Tab-separated table of C-alpha atoms and ligand atoms in Angstrom:
chain	number	residue	atom	x	y	z
A	1	UNK	CA	0.169	-0.316	0.007
A	2	UNK	CA	1.319	3.626	-1.087
A	3	UNK	CA	1.091	5.941	1.502
A	4	UNK	CA	0.946	9.578	-0.527
A	5	UNK	CA	2.171	12.532	1.527
A	6	UNK	CA	5.986	14.372	1.336
A	7	UNK	CA	6.387	14.354	5.022
A	8	UNK	CA	6.020	10.582	5.362
A	9	UNK	CA	8.632	8.670	7.337
A	10	UNK	CA	9.601	4.934	6.900
A	11	UNK	CA	8.597	4.519	10.441
A	12	UNK	CA	5.484	5.874	10.117
A	13	UNK	CA	4.471	4.005	7.139
A	14	UNK	CA	5.400	1.201	8.730
A	15	UNK	CA	3.096	2.093	11.827
A	16	UNK	CA	0.021	3.160	9.639
A	17	UNK	CA	0.435	-0.317	7.877
A	18	UNK	CA	-0.907	-1.740	11.079
A	19	UNK	CA	-3.580	1.197	12.233
A	20	UNK	CA	-7.286	1.126	11.049
A	21	UNK	CA	-8.295	3.363	8.128
A	22	UNK	CA	-10.993	4.411	6.113
A	23	UNK	CA	-11.741	6.932	3.249
A	24	UNK	CA	-13.424	10.148	2.560
A	25	UNK	CA	-13.169	12.248	-0.809
A	26	UNK	CA	-10.053	13.696	0.039
A	27	UNK	CA	-7.978	10.447	0.137
A	28	UNK	CA	-7.384	7.751	3.445
A	29	UNK	CA	-7.535	8.650	6.636
A	30	UNK	CA	-5.692	6.710	10.201
A	31	UNK	CA	-7.093	5.607	13.338
A	32	UNK	CA	-4.221	6.818	15.705
A	33	UNK	CA	-4.952	6.969	19.637
A	34	UNK	CA	-8.654	6.678	18.883
A	35	UNK	CA	-8.755	9.540	16.332
A	36	UNK	CA	-8.426	10.031	12.666
A	37	UNK	CA	-6.077	11.718	10.784
A	38	UNK	CA	-4.866	12.207	7.138
A	39	UNK	CA	-1.377	10.977	6.728
A	40	UNK	CA	0.453	13.754	6.469
A	41	UNK	CA	-0.786	15.350	9.592
A	42	UNK	CA	-0.942	11.944	11.379
A	43	UNK	CA	3.042	12.253	10.650
A	44	UNK	CA	2.902	15.534	12.341
A	45	UNK	CA	1.424	14.554	15.348
A	46	UNK	CA	4.278	11.981	15.640
A	47	UNK	CA	6.502	14.601	14.680
A	48	UNK	CA	5.144	16.441	17.751
A	49	UNK	CA	4.943	13.705	20.660
A	50	UNK	CA	8.517	12.741	19.808
A	51	UNK	CA	10.235	16.234	19.679
A	52	UNK	CA	7.996	19.401	21.839
A	53	UNK	CA	9.685	20.108	24.776
A	54	UNK	CA	6.609	22.142	26.748
A	55	UNK	CA	7.300	24.962	28.665
A	56	UNK	CA	5.380	26.150	31.683
A	57	UNK	CA	4.334	29.287	29.855
A	58	UNK	CA	2.919	28.011	27.246
A	59	UNK	CA	-0.477	28.259	25.756
A	60	UNK	CA	-2.141	26.046	23.494
A	61	UNK	CA	-5.261	26.926	22.027
A	62	UNK	CA	-7.224	23.167	20.735
A	63	UNK	CA	-10.362	22.792	18.995
A	64	UNK	CA	-12.293	20.599	16.875
A	65	UNK	CA	-12.390	21.787	13.422
A	66	UNK	CA	-14.433	24.781	12.270
A	67	UNK	CA	-15.669	25.739	16.416
A	68	UNK	CA	-14.657	29.079	16.568
A	69	UNK	CA	-10.390	28.330	16.420
A	70	UNK	CA	-9.558	31.559	14.411
A	71	UNK	CA	-12.010	33.862	17.053
A	72	UNK	CA	-10.401	32.458	19.674
A	73	UNK	CA	-6.570	32.439	18.316
A	74	UNK	CA	-7.447	36.082	17.472
A	75	UNK	CA	-8.790	36.699	21.405
A	76	UNK	CA	-5.724	35.577	22.834
A	77	UNK	CA	-3.369	37.036	20.396
A	78	UNK	CA	-5.306	40.417	21.118
A	79	UNK	CA	-5.158	39.246	25.085
A	80	UNK	CA	-0.999	39.667	24.725
A	81	UNK	CA	-0.515	42.057	22.704
A	82	UNK	CA	-2.243	44.795	25.031
A	83	UNK	CA	1.186	44.569	27.261
A	84	UNK	CA	3.513	45.437	24.107
A	85	UNK	CA	1.440	47.420	21.989
A	86	UNK	CA	1.375	51.605	23.021
A	87	UNK	CA	-1.573	53.095	21.782
A	88	UNK	CA	0.857	55.314	20.363
A	89	UNK	CA	3.020	53.599	18.693
A	90	UNK	CA	2.790	53.782	14.556
A	91	UNK	CA	3.830	49.662	14.221
A	92	UNK	CA	0.336	47.888	12.967
A	93	UNK	CA	-1.425	45.279	15.575
A	94	UNK	CA	-0.281	42.165	14.007
A	95	UNK	CA	-3.873	40.893	13.811
A	96	UNK	CA	-3.888	43.454	10.982
A	97	UNK	CA	-0.618	42.247	9.331
A	98	UNK	CA	-1.072	38.630	9.643
A	99	UNK	CA	-4.125	35.846	10.117
A	100	UNK	CA	-4.403	34.179	13.345
A	101	UNK	CA	-3.074	31.007	12.165
A	102	UNK	CA	-0.203	32.636	11.140
A	103	UNK	CA	0.617	34.402	14.334
A	104	UNK	CA	-0.589	31.008	16.568
A	105	UNK	CA	0.365	28.508	15.339
A	106	UNK	CA	-0.820	24.746	14.457
A	107	UNK	CA	1.699	22.437	16.138
A	108	UNK	CA	0.632	19.116	13.770
A	109	UNK	CA	-0.650	21.116	10.912
A	110	UNK	CA	2.467	23.634	10.561
A	111	UNK	CA	4.850	23.636	13.218
A	112	UNK	CA	5.920	19.965	13.786
A	113	UNK	CA	4.426	18.853	9.991
A	114	UNK	CA	7.840	18.172	8.450
A	115	UNK	CA	9.846	17.657	11.583
A	116	UNK	CA	10.195	16.483	15.207
A	117	UNK	CA	12.727	19.370	15.918
A	118	UNK	CA	11.477	22.598	14.658
A	119	UNK	CA	12.998	25.799	14.515
A	120	UNK	CA	11.059	28.146	17.531
A	121	UNK	CA	13.082	30.364	17.885
A	122	UNK	CA	10.796	32.689	16.411
A	123	UNK	CA	8.336	32.080	18.845
A	124	UNK	CA	11.005	33.038	22.097
A	125	UNK	CA	8.666	35.570	23.451
A	126	UNK	CA	7.057	34.322	26.418
A	127	UNK	CA	4.077	32.924	26.679
A	128	UNK	CA	4.681	31.180	23.411
A	129	UNK	CA	1.009	30.830	21.800
A	130	UNK	CA	0.262	27.700	19.837
A	131	UNK	CA	-2.806	25.404	18.883
A	132	UNK	CA	-3.787	21.853	18.194
A	133	UNK	CA	-6.626	19.960	16.842
A	134	UNK	CA	-5.430	16.843	18.527
A	135	UNK	CA	-7.680	14.910	20.853
A	136	UNK	CA	-6.312	15.793	24.762
A	137	UNK	CA	-4.709	12.528	25.630
A	138	UNK	CA	-2.735	12.727	22.184
A	139	UNK	CA	-1.799	16.490	22.763
A	140	UNK	CA	-0.240	15.767	26.432
A	141	UNK	CA	2.060	13.025	25.551
A	142	UNK	CA	5.048	15.325	25.856
A	143	UNK	CA	3.794	16.700	29.164
A	144	UNK	CA	4.264	13.633	31.247
A	145	UNK	CA	7.250	14.671	33.175
A	146	UNK	CA	7.018	18.433	33.604
A	147	UNK	CA	4.652	20.898	34.884
A	148	UNK	CA	1.325	21.256	32.212
A	149	UNK	CA	1.162	24.767	30.605
A	150	UNK	CA	-2.130	26.078	29.781
A	151	UNK	CA	-4.879	24.492	27.359
A	152	UNK	CA	-8.003	26.306	26.268
A	153	UNK	CA	-10.352	24.001	24.426
A	154	UNK	CA	-13.258	26.243	22.414
A	155	UNK	CA	-16.711	23.638	21.514
A	156	UNK	CA	-19.199	24.076	19.350
A	157	UNK	CA	-22.645	22.860	18.729
A	158	UNK	CA	-21.925	20.004	16.233
A	159	UNK	CA	-24.480	20.550	14.391
A	160	UNK	CA	-22.984	24.213	13.639
A	161	UNK	CA	-19.884	22.288	12.782
A	162	UNK	CA	-21.233	20.331	10.666
A	163	UNK	CA	-22.163	22.892	8.467
A	164	UNK	CA	-19.272	25.172	8.821
A	165	UNK	CA	-17.108	22.557	7.402
A	166	UNK	CA	-19.028	21.873	4.774
A	167	UNK	CA	-19.046	25.662	3.542
A	168	UNK	CA	-15.788	25.276	4.188
A	169	UNK	CA	-14.839	22.002	2.333
A	170	UNK	CA	-16.586	23.567	-0.615
A	171	UNK	CA	-14.956	26.606	-0.410
A	172	UNK	CA	-11.799	24.835	-1.020
A	173	UNK	CA	-12.917	22.874	-3.852
A	174	UNK	CA	-14.314	25.790	-5.483
A	175	UNK	CA	-17.090	23.812	-6.827
A	176	UNK	CA	-20.172	25.522	-5.217
A	177	UNK	CA	-22.198	24.368	-2.603
A	178	UNK	CA	-21.976	19.970	-2.780
A	179	UNK	CA	-25.259	19.056	-0.952
A	180	UNK	CA	-23.538	15.543	-1.746
A	181	UNK	CA	-20.244	16.658	0.433
A	182	UNK	CA	-22.724	17.730	3.320
A	183	UNK	CA	-24.249	13.970	3.219
A	184	UNK	CA	-21.327	12.267	3.476
A	185	UNK	CA	-19.873	15.052	5.656
A	186	UNK	CA	-23.127	14.279	8.246
A	187	UNK	CA	-22.370	10.513	7.590
A	188	UNK	CA	-18.641	10.470	8.781
A	189	UNK	CA	-19.660	12.359	11.331
A	190	UNK	CA	-22.473	10.265	12.779
A	191	UNK	CA	-19.895	7.824	12.036
A	192	UNK	CA	-16.998	9.352	14.009
A	193	UNK	CA	-14.667	8.661	11.221
A	194	UNK	CA	-13.835	11.683	9.548
A	195	UNK	CA	-10.757	14.271	10.146
A	196	UNK	CA	-9.823	14.393	14.306
A	197	UNK	CA	-13.284	12.408	14.935
A	198	UNK	CA	-14.887	11.124	16.909
A	199	UNK	CA	-16.294	14.608	17.450
A	200	UNK	CA	-17.677	13.885	21.135
A	201	UNK	CA	-14.395	12.115	22.099
A	202	UNK	CA	-12.777	15.063	20.771
A	203	UNK	CA	-14.739	17.484	23.122
A	204	UNK	CA	-15.145	15.034	25.663
A	205	UNK	CA	-11.702	14.971	26.306
A	206	UNK	CA	-11.017	18.581	26.686
A	207	UNK	CA	-14.538	18.621	29.148
A	208	UNK	CA	-12.638	15.417	31.367
A	209	UNK	CA	-9.463	17.383	31.247
A	210	UNK	CA	-10.647	20.648	32.515
A	211	UNK	CA	-12.808	19.222	35.718
A	212	UNK	CA	-9.694	17.298	36.440
A	213	UNK	CA	-7.773	20.526	36.351
A	214	UNK	CA	-9.518	23.667	36.108
A	215	UNK	CA	-6.236	26.100	36.252
A	216	UNK	CA	-4.791	24.087	33.489
A	217	UNK	CA	-7.319	23.429	31.000
A	218	UNK	CA	-10.018	26.119	29.894
A	219	UNK	CA	-13.883	24.584	28.818
A	220	UNK	CA	-14.919	27.351	26.683
A	221	UNK	CA	-18.173	27.401	23.965
A	222	UNK	CA	-18.395	29.277	21.085
A	223	UNK	CA	-22.024	29.892	21.791
A	224	UNK	CA	-21.342	31.623	24.960
A	225	UNK	CA	-18.466	33.581	23.491
A	226	UNK	CA	-21.729	34.996	20.980
A	227	UNK	CA	-24.032	35.536	23.995
A	228	UNK	CA	-21.420	36.965	26.654
A	229	UNK	CA	-18.673	38.118	24.945
A	230	UNK	CA	-17.421	40.540	27.583
A	231	UNK	CA	-17.648	38.112	30.516
A	232	UNK	CA	-15.957	35.158	28.517
A	233	UNK	CA	-13.326	37.481	26.937
A	234	UNK	CA	-12.901	38.566	30.368
A	235	UNK	CA	-12.616	34.574	32.168
A	236	UNK	CA	-9.894	34.075	29.271
A	237	UNK	CA	-7.896	36.670	30.078
A	238	UNK	CA	-8.143	35.902	33.978
A	239	UNK	CA	-7.171	32.294	33.209
A	240	UNK	CA	-4.728	32.879	31.338
A	241	UNK	CA	-2.871	35.218	34.381
A	242	UNK	CA	-3.326	38.485	32.609
A	243	UNK	CA	-6.743	39.993	34.148
A	244	UNK	CA	-8.015	43.264	32.785
A	245	UNK	CA	-7.210	46.126	35.331
A	246	UNK	CA	-10.014	48.083	36.669
A	247	UNK	CA	-8.040	50.996	34.351
A	248	UNK	CA	-8.510	48.719	31.615
A	249	UNK	CA	-12.263	47.754	31.852
A	250	UNK	CA	-12.757	51.657	32.534
A	251	UNK	CA	-11.588	52.876	29.275
A	252	UNK	CA	-12.941	50.054	27.244
A	253	UNK	CA	-10.231	47.603	26.581
A	254	UNK	CA	-12.410	44.575	26.877
A	255	UNK	CA	-14.498	46.065	24.166
A	256	UNK	CA	-11.729	47.007	21.615
A	257	UNK	CA	-10.419	43.860	21.935
A	258	UNK	CA	-14.100	42.436	21.376
A	259	UNK	CA	-14.226	45.017	18.255
A	260	UNK	CA	-10.847	44.371	16.838
A	261	UNK	CA	-11.799	40.211	16.891
A	262	UNK	CA	-14.931	40.823	15.150
A	263	UNK	CA	-16.081	38.748	12.444
A	264	UNK	CA	-16.773	41.730	10.539
A	265	UNK	CA	-13.444	43.465	11.410
A	266	UNK	CA	-11.170	40.579	11.134
A	267	UNK	CA	-12.571	39.128	7.776
A	268	UNK	CA	-12.313	43.150	6.634
A	269	UNK	CA	-8.539	43.014	6.676
A	270	UNK	CA	-6.452	42.996	3.486
A	271	UNK	CA	-4.753	40.247	4.826
A	272	UNK	CA	-7.764	38.015	5.432
A	273	UNK	CA	-9.523	38.900	2.194
A	274	UNK	CA	-6.543	38.386	0.027
A	275	UNK	CA	-3.640	36.235	1.758
A	276	UNK	CA	-3.380	32.106	1.820
A	277	UNK	CA	-1.962	29.852	4.453
A	278	UNK	CA	0.982	27.589	4.022
A	279	UNK	CA	-1.312	24.711	2.702
A	280	UNK	CA	-2.797	27.393	0.162
A	281	UNK	CA	-6.172	27.349	1.733
A	282	UNK	CA	-7.475	31.019	1.647
A	283	UNK	CA	-7.592	33.020	4.713
A	284	UNK	CA	-10.968	34.380	3.646
A	285	UNK	CA	-12.248	30.488	4.131
A	286	UNK	CA	-12.078	31.026	7.695
A	287	UNK	CA	-15.057	34.206	7.838
A	288	UNK	CA	-18.281	32.784	6.662
A	289	UNK	CA	-21.314	34.211	9.256
A	290	UNK	CA	-20.175	33.067	12.627
A	291	UNK	CA	-24.068	32.704	13.559
A	292	UNK	CA	-25.329	30.046	16.387
A	293	UNK	CA	-28.375	27.624	14.573
A	294	UNK	CA	-27.223	28.264	11.118
A	295	UNK	CA	-27.251	24.382	10.853
A	296	UNK	CA	-31.139	25.097	10.723
A	297	UNK	CA	-31.006	26.321	7.064
A	298	UNK	CA	-28.962	23.418	6.030
A	299	UNK	CA	-30.049	20.166	8.054
A	300	UNK	CA	-32.967	18.215	7.786
A	301	UNK	CA	-34.783	17.762	10.658
A	302	UNK	CA	-33.927	13.988	10.589
A	303	UNK	CA	-30.117	14.831	10.532
A	304	UNK	CA	-30.582	17.140	13.688
A	305	UNK	CA	-32.348	14.407	15.510
A	306	UNK	CA	-29.716	11.970	14.451
A	307	UNK	CA	-27.297	13.868	15.604
A	308	UNK	CA	-28.707	15.493	18.668
A	309	UNK	CA	-29.510	11.292	19.778
A	310	UNK	CA	-26.553	10.344	19.301
A	311	UNK	CA	-24.529	13.127	21.309
A	312	UNK	CA	-26.878	13.193	23.957
A	313	UNK	CA	-26.114	9.348	24.108
A	314	UNK	CA	-22.285	9.933	24.315
A	315	UNK	CA	-22.333	12.680	26.615
A	316	UNK	CA	-24.382	11.217	29.176
A	317	UNK	CA	-22.871	10.893	32.526
A	318	UNK	CA	-20.382	13.203	31.748
A	319	UNK	CA	-22.062	16.614	33.286
A	320	UNK	CA	-21.233	18.153	29.499
A	321	UNK	CA	-24.517	19.332	28.544
A	322	UNK	CA	-24.860	21.192	24.908
B	1	A3P	P1	-19.520	29.109	10.449
B	1	A3P	O1	-19.203	28.691	8.973
B	1	A3P	O2	-20.507	29.237	10.889
B	1	A3P	O3	-19.938	31.110	9.874
B	1	A3P	P2	-12.569	27.505	12.760
B	1	A3P	O4	-12.110	28.789	12.833
B	1	A3P	O5	-12.652	27.010	13.760
B	1	A3P	O6	-12.235	27.489	11.556
B	1	A3P	O7	-14.381	27.983	12.603
B	1	A3P	C1	-14.732	29.132	11.837
B	1	A3P	C2	-15.869	29.479	12.219
B	1	A3P	O8	-15.691	30.359	12.996
B	1	A3P	C3	-17.265	29.653	10.861
B	1	A3P	O9	-18.301	29.724	11.313
B	1	A3P	C4	-16.577	31.385	10.974
B	1	A3P	O10	-17.045	32.018	10.307
B	1	A3P	C5	-16.302	31.388	12.458
B	1	A3P	N1	-15.348	32.494	12.906
B	1	A3P	C6	-14.481	33.178	12.613
B	1	A3P	N2	-14.137	34.398	12.810
B	1	A3P	C7	-14.830	34.424	13.784
B	1	A3P	C8	-14.737	35.572	14.604
B	1	A3P	N3	-14.173	36.861	14.545
B	1	A3P	N4	-16.328	35.961	15.162
B	1	A3P	C9	-17.198	34.637	15.344
B	1	A3P	N5	-16.767	33.707	14.156
B	1	A3P	C10	-16.138	33.861	13.535
């Protein structure tokens, strides 16, 4: 069996040959530590597990794809940037010159994609900010003997995740909105065998992590960020050890950050209108509607019911409500 991918080592090819696999429209996926990955991504995960040297001050933003990663990254960047950027400075805010994914890179999809010893010197400022779509048990492997850093997870209603993912995939293929892609994504979501799935195992890994160690794992929800943005961004700042001072609050700092990181503001920046990620994805496709409940406009009631039933069953006893 030939495994395609320019970064796959012989060792990984041999590992892959022993792993369960399935297939979707982008190719084969392999199950590693209970989660499904395309071969390139799996190599990135293995490189990360082998080579990542955590620092206590590191911050890792984690999510299932299409759950609000870009937004959470932007907010985190803006929270730390306020200590660097004096308002009199002429230097543009980093969010004006780069996309949040360019500033706050993915471990397995970017930094460790091709090597277990990437050069991280550019990230040497403390805290180092990273992101990931790996589930918590896989992410934690390099943290065995060291104090954990801080992890922030953002979770979103899985029906909106599905619809967001469908639009994202269709934008990637540039072939209009193809209903058959929605149907196959729905099937693989329900089967739990899509990229980074099963969704519920992913969410539960961080949910349990946050219950066990709330000082190091913060569990956030896209819907709460939408309904009470100020309270949630203050919660984030406090967790990350950079709470807003009274003066900042009175001076409108919270609102400024929320405005800068709003969908409207980010999506109208030139870099996000015309720029591309290293993997050739247009940055513009990370910004769409940003609404809660858009799934109602695209899923049938039967699809919604089936997903709700699965998730209810999977979350049973965990204390996690959706
Ligand atoms: P929709 O497709 O439902 O609009 P991710 O960042 O994890 O890839 O998730 C993308 C989803 O987050 C998209 O959802 C996108 O529109 C939304 N999003 C991106 N930036 C946002 C922001 N600043 N505020 C709110 N939602 C945002």
